[in-house]
Short mmCIF file of C-alpha atoms in Angstrom, two decimals:
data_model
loop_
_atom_site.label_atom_id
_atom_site.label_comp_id
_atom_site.label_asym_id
_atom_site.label_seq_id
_atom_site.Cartn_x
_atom_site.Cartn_y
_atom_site.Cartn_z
CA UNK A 17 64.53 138.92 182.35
CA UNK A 18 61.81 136.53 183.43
CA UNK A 19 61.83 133.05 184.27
CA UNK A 20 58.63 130.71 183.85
CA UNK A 21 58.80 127.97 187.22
CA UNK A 22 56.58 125.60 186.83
CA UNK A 23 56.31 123.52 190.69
CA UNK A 24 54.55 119.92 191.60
CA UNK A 25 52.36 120.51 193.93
CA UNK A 26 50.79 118.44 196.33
CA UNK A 27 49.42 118.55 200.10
CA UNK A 28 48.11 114.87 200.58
CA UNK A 29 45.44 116.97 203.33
CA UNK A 30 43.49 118.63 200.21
CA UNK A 31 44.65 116.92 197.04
CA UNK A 32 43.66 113.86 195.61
CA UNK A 33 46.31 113.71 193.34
CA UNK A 34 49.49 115.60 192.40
CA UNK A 35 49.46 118.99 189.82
CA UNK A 36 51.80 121.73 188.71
CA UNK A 37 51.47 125.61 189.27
CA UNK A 38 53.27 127.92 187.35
CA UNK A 39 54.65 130.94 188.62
CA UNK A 40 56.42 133.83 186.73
CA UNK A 41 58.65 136.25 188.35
CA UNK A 42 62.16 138.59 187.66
CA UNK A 43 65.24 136.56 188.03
CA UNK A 44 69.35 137.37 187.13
CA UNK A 45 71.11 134.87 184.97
CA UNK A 46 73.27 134.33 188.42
CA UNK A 47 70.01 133.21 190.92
CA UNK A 48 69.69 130.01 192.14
CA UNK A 49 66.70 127.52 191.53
CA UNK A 50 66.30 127.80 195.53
CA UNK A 51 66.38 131.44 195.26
CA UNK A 52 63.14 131.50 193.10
CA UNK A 53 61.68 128.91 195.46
CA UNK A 54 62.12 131.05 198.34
CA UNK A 55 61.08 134.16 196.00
CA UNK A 56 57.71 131.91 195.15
CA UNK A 57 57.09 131.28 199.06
CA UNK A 58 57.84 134.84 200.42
CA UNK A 59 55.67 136.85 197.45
CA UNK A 60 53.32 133.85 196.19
CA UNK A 61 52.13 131.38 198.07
CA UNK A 62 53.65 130.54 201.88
CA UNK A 63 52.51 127.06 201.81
CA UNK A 64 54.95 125.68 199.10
CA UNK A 65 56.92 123.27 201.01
CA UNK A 66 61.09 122.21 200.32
CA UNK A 67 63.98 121.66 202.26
CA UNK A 68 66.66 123.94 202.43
CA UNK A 69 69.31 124.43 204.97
CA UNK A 70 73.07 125.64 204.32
CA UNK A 71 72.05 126.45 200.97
CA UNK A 72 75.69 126.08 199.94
CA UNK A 73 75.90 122.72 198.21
CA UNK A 74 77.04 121.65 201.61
CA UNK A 75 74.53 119.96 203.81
CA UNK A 76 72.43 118.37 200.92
CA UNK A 77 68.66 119.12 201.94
CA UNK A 78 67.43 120.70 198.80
CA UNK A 79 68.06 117.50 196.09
CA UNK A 80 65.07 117.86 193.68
CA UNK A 81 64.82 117.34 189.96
CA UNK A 82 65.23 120.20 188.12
CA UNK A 83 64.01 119.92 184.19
CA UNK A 84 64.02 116.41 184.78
CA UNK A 85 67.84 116.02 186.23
CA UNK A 86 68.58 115.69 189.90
CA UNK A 87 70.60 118.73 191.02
CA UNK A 88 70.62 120.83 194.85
CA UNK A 89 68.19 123.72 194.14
CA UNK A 90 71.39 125.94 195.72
CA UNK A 91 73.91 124.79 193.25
CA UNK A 92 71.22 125.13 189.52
CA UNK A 93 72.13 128.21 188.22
CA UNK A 94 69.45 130.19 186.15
CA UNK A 95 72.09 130.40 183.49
CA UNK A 96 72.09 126.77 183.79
CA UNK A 97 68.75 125.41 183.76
CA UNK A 98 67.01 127.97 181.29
CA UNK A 99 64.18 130.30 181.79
CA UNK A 100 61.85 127.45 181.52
CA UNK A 101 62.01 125.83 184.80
CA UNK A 102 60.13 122.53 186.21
CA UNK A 103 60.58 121.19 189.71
CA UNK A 104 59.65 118.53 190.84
CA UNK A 105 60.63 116.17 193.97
CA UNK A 106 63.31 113.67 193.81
CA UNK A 107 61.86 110.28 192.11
CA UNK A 108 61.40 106.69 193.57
CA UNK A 109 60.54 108.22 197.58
CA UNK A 110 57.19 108.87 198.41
CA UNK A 111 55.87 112.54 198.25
CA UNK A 112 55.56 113.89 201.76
CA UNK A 113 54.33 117.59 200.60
CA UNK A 114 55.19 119.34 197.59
CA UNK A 115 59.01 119.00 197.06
CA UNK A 116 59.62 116.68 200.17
CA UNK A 117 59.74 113.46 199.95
CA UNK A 118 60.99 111.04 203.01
CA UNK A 119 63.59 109.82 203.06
CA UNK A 120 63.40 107.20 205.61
CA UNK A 121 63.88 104.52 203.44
CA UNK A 122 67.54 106.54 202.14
CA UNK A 123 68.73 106.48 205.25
CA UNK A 124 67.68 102.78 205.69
CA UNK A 125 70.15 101.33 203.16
CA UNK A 126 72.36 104.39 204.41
CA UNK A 127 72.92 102.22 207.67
CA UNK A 128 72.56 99.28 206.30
CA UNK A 129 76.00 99.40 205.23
CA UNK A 130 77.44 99.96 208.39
CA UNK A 131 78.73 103.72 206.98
CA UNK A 132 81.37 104.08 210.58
CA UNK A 133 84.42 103.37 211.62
CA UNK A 134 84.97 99.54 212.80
CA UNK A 135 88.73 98.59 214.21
CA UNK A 136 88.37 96.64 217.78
CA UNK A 137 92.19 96.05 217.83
CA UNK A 138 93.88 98.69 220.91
CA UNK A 139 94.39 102.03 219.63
CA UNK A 140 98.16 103.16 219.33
CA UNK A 141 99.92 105.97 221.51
CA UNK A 142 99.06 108.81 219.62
CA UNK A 143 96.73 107.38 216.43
CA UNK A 144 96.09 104.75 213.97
CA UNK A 145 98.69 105.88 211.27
CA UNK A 146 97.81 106.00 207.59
CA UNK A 147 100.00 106.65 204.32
CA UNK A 148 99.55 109.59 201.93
CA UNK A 149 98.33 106.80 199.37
CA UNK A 150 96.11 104.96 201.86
CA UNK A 151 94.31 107.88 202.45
CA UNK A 152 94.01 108.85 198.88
CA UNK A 153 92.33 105.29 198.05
CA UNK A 154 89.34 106.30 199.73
CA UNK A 155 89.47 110.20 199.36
CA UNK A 156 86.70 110.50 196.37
CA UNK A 157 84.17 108.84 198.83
CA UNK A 158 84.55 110.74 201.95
CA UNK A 159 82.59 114.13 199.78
CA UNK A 160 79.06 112.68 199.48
CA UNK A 161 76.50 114.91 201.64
CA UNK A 162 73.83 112.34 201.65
CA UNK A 163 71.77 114.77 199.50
CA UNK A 164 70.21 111.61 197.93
CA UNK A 165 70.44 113.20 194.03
CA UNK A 166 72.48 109.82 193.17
CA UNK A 167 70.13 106.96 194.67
CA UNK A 168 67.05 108.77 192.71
CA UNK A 169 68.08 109.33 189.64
CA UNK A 170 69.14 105.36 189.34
CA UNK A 171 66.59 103.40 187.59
CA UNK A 172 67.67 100.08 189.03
CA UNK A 173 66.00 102.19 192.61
CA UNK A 174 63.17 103.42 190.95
CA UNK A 175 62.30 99.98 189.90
CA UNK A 176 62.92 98.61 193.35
CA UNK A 177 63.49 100.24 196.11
CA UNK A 178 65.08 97.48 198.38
CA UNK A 179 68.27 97.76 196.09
CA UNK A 180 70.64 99.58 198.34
CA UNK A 181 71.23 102.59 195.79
CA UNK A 182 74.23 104.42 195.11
CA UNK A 183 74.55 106.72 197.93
CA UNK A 184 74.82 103.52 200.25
CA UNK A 185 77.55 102.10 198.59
CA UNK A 186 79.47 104.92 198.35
CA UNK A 187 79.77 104.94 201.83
CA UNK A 188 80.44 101.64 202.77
CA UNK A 189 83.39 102.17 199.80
CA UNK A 190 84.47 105.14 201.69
CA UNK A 191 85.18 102.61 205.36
CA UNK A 192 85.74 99.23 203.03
CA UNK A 193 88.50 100.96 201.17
CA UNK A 194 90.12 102.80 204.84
CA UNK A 195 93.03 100.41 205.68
CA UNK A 196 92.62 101.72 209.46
CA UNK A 197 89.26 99.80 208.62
CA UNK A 198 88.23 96.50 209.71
CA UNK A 199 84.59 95.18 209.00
CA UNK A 200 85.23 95.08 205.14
CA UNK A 201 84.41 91.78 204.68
CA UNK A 202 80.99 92.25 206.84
CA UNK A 203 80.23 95.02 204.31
CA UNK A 204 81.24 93.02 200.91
CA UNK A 205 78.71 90.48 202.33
CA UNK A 206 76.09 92.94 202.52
CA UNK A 207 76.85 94.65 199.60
CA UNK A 208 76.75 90.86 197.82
CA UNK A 209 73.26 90.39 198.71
CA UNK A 210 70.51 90.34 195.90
CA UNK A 211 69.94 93.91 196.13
CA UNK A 212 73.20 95.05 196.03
CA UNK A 213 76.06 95.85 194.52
CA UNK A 214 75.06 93.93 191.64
CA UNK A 215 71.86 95.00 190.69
CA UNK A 216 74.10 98.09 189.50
CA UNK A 217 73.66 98.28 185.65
CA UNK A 218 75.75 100.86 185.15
CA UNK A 219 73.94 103.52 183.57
CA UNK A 220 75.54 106.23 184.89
CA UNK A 221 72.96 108.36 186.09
CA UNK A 222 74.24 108.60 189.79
CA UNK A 223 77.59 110.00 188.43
CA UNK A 224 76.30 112.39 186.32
CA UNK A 225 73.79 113.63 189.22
CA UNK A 226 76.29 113.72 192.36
CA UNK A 227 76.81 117.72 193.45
CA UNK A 228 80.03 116.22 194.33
CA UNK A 229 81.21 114.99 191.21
CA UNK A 230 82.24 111.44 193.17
CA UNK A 231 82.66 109.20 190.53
CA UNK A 232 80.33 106.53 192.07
CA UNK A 233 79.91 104.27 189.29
CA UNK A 234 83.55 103.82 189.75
CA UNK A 235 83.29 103.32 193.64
CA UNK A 236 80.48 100.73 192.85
CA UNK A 237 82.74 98.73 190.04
CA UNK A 238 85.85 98.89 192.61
CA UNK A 239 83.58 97.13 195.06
CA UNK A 240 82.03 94.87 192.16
CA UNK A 241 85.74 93.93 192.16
CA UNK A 242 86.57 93.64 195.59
CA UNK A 243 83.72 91.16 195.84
CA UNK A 244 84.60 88.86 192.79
CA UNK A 245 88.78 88.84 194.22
CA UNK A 246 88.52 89.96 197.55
CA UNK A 247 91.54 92.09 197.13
CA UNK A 248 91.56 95.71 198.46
CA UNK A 249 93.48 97.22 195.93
CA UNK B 28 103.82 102.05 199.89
CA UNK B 29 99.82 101.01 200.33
CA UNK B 30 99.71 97.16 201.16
CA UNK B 31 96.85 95.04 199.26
CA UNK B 32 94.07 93.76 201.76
CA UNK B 33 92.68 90.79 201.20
CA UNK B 34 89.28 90.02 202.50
CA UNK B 35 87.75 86.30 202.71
CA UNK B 36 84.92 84.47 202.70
CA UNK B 37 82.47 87.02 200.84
CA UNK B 38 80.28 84.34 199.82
CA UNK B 39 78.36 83.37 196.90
CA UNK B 40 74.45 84.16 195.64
CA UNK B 41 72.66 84.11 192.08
CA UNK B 42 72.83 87.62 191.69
CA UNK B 43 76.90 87.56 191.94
CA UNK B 44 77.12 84.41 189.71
CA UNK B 45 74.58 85.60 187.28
CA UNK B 46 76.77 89.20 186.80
CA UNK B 47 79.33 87.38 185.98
CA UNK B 48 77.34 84.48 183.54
CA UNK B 49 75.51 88.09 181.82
CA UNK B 50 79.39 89.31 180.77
CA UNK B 51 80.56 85.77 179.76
CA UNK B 52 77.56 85.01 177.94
CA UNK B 53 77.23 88.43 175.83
CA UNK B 54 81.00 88.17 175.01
CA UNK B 55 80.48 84.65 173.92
CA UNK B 56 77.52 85.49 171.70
CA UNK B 57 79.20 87.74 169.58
CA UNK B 58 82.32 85.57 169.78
CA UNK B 59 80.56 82.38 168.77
CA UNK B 60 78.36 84.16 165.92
CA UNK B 61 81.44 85.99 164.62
CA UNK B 62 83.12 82.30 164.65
CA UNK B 63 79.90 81.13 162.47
CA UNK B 64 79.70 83.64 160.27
CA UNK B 65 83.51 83.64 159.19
CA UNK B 66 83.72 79.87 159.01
CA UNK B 67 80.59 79.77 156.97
CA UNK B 68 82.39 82.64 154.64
CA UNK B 69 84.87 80.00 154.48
CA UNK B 70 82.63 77.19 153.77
CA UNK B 71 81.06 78.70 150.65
CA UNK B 72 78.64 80.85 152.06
CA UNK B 73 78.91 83.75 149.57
CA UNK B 74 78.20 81.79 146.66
CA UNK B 75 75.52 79.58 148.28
CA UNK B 76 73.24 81.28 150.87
CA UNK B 77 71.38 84.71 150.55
CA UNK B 78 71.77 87.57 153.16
CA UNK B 79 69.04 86.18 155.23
CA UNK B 80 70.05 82.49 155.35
CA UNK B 81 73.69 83.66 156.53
CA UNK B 82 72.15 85.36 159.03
CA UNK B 83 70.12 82.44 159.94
CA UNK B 84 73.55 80.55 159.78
CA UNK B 85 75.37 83.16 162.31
CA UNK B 86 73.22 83.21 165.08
CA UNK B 87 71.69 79.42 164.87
CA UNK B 88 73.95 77.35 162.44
CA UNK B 89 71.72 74.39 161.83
CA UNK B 90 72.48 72.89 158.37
CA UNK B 91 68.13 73.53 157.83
CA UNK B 92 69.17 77.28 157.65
CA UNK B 93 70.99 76.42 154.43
CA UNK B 94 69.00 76.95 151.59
CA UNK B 95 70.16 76.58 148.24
CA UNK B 96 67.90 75.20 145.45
CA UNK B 97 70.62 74.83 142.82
CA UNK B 98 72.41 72.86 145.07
CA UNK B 99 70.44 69.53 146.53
CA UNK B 100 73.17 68.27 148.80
CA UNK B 101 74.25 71.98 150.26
CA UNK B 102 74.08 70.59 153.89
CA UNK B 103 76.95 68.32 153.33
CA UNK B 104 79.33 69.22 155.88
CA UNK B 105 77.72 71.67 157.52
CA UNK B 106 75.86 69.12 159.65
CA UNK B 107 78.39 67.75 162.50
CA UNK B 108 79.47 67.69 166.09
CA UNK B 109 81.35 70.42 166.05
CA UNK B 110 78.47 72.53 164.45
CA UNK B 111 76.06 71.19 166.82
CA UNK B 112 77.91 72.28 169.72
CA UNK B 113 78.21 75.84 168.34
CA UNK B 114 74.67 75.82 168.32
CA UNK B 115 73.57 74.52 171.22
CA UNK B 116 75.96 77.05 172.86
CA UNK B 117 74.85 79.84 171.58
CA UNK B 118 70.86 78.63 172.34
CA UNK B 119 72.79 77.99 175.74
CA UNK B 120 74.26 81.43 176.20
CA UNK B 121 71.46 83.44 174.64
CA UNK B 122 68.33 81.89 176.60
CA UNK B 123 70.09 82.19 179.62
CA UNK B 124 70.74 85.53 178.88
CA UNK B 125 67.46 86.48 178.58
CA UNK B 126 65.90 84.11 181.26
CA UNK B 127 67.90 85.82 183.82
CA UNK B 128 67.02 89.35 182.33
CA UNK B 129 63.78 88.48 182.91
CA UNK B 130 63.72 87.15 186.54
CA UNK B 131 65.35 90.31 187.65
CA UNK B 132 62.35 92.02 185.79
CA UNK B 133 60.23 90.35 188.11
CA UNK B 134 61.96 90.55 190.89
CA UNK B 135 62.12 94.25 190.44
CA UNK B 136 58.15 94.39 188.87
CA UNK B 137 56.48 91.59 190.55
CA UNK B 138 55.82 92.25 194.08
CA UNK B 139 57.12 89.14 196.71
CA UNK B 140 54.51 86.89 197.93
CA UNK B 141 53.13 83.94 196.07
CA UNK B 142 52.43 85.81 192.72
CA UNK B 143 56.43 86.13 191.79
CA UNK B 144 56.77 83.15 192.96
CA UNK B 145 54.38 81.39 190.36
CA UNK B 146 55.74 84.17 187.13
CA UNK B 147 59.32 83.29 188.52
CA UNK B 148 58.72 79.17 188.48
CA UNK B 149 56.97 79.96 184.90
CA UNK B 150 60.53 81.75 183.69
CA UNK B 151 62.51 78.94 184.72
CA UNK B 152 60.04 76.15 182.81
CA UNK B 153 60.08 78.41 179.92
CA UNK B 154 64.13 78.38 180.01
CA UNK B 155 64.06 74.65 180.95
CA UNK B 156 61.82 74.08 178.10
CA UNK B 157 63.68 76.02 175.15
CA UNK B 158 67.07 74.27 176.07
CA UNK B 159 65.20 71.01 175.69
CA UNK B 160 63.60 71.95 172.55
CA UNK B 161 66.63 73.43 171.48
CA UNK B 162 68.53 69.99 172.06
CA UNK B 163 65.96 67.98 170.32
CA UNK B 164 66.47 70.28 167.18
CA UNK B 165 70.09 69.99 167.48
CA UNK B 166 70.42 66.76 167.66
CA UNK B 167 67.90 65.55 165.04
CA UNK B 168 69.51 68.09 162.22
#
């Protein structure tokens, strides 16, 4: 069978402005969306430019959105996404070259959070113990790849992109909720600024998006709650 | 057994106080209309308003919204304290509402500088200025 990919295109050295190509080529229900990129570059045209590493759903380089949903171009099955394909970069970061975008300011609000470990008091012996259920608390959060597919499908950061965005809070849930932890009331003030925590409306995009299936919206409610009774439940 | 941390001093800003005014108000809304609209069931309101005029009633009960030609002296008892409370609660709740929708429009819109400044200030007058209208109507119904 064949599969129709329609690509944004764009190299800010020649093009005023952004437009799609289409390409056409043989696929199996079982290919991946990067697999027809990299079939695109290697028999079409060389210059189309994405990021792509592992290309296992683990290191998170290829987010894009894929008939208009965010997915990892290794993890969008054909049998998935149709024969009708259109990709186009990840929304609210600014178009690098074709399908890149930069992330700098990601990673910005990524580290904004303080997303590491933070205990000054004398390590034990051996280690800094932790319960079954302590670890547990935080377990859902520890999975995100930083692949960005949560903080770009979120309105609220297309809007504005000083909100922190979901991927950052995720990972300041994953340290704030870590009872070895101990900066989580430097984070809950960060998170309580006027572009955080609460400019989350809750729309569910960033859950339905994550590769990961984290259920972030939950992670950002729990530290909604946190906040508003300072309790680390 | 996992121990409950509690953290302190996480502060207070607009943003956290208005998340939680944006619940409180919608709940109240419905709450307070659903109050109006069953007391003014209980009132007579099936046998002396139209559709329109009990909607009127629900969502600003001011005894002007009842109309009833047959009737010259319908307002009895529909104009009082505890009426004009209702109303200038939900007026209260609802402008609020919608005041703070719209700074955060701005905010996300607008870029800083000078210019959200001046459509932010404008917001605030505009809320400032319904509640006082909103007061004046009450209180002279």
């Amino acid at each position: 069978m064949e599969a129709t990919v329609k690509i944004f295109r764009f190299n800010p050295e020649t093009d005023q402005k952004p437009h799609f190509e289409t390409y056409t080529m043989p696929v199996e229900s079982t290919d991946r969306v990067l697999d027809l990129l990299e079939y695109i570059k290697g028999n079409f045209d060389g210059t189309l430019s994405f990021r792509r590493s592992c290309a296992h759903g683990i290191c998170g380089s290829d987010a894009m959105r894929i008939n208009g949903r965010n997915y990892l171009a290794c993890k969008a099955l054909v049998k998935d996404v149709g024969l009708k394909i259109k990709v186009e970069p990840v929304l609210g970061l600014k178009v690098i070259k074709d399908l890149i975008v930069d992330m700098d300011p990601f990673f910005e609000h990524f580290r904004s959070v303080m997303p590491y470990f933070v205990n000054d008091e004398p390590p034990p012996a051996k280690e800094r113990l932790q319960t079954i259920e302590e670890r547990e608390r935080f377990d859902d959060t520890t999975k995100c790849i930083l692949c960005a597919c949560c903080t770009t499908s979120c309105p609220s950061f297309w809007a504005n992109q000083e909100y922190l965005g979901p991927a950052a809070m995720v990972n300041a849930h994953r340290f704030i909720f870590d009872s070895r932890d101990r900066a989580a009331a430097e984070r809950l003030r960060i998170l309580n600024d006027q572009f955080g925590v609460f400019r989350c409306h809750t729309i569910f995009n960033c859950t339905i998006a994550c590769p990961r299936e984290i259920e972030i919206t939950q992670a950002i409610g729990e530290l909604k709650n946190a906040i508003s009774t300072g309790a680390l439940e | 057994m996992m121990q409950t941390r509690v953290v302190p001093q996480r502060g207070f800003n607009l943003d956290y106080i208005m998340f939680i005014f944006t619940r409180v108000s919608g709940l109240s809304i419905v709450l307070l209309a659903l109050v109006g609209i069953i007391l003014a069931m209980v009132m007579g309101a099936r046998t002396q308003m139209d559709l329109g005029t009990l909607m009127r009633w629900t969502f600003f009960p001011n005894p002007n919204h009842v109309v009833n030609s047959d009737i010259p002296d319908v307002t009895l008892g529909w104009a009082n304290a505890y009426w004009s409370t209702m109303q200038f609660l939900l007026i209260f709740f609802a402008f609020t509402h919608a005041a703070n929708g719209l700074r955060m429009i701005v905010e996300d819109y607008v870029n800083r500088g000078v210019g959200q400044l001046l459509v932010r200030g404008f917001f605030f007058l505009l809320w400032l200025f319904m509640l006082i209208t909103a007061i004046f109507v009450v209180l002279s119904s």
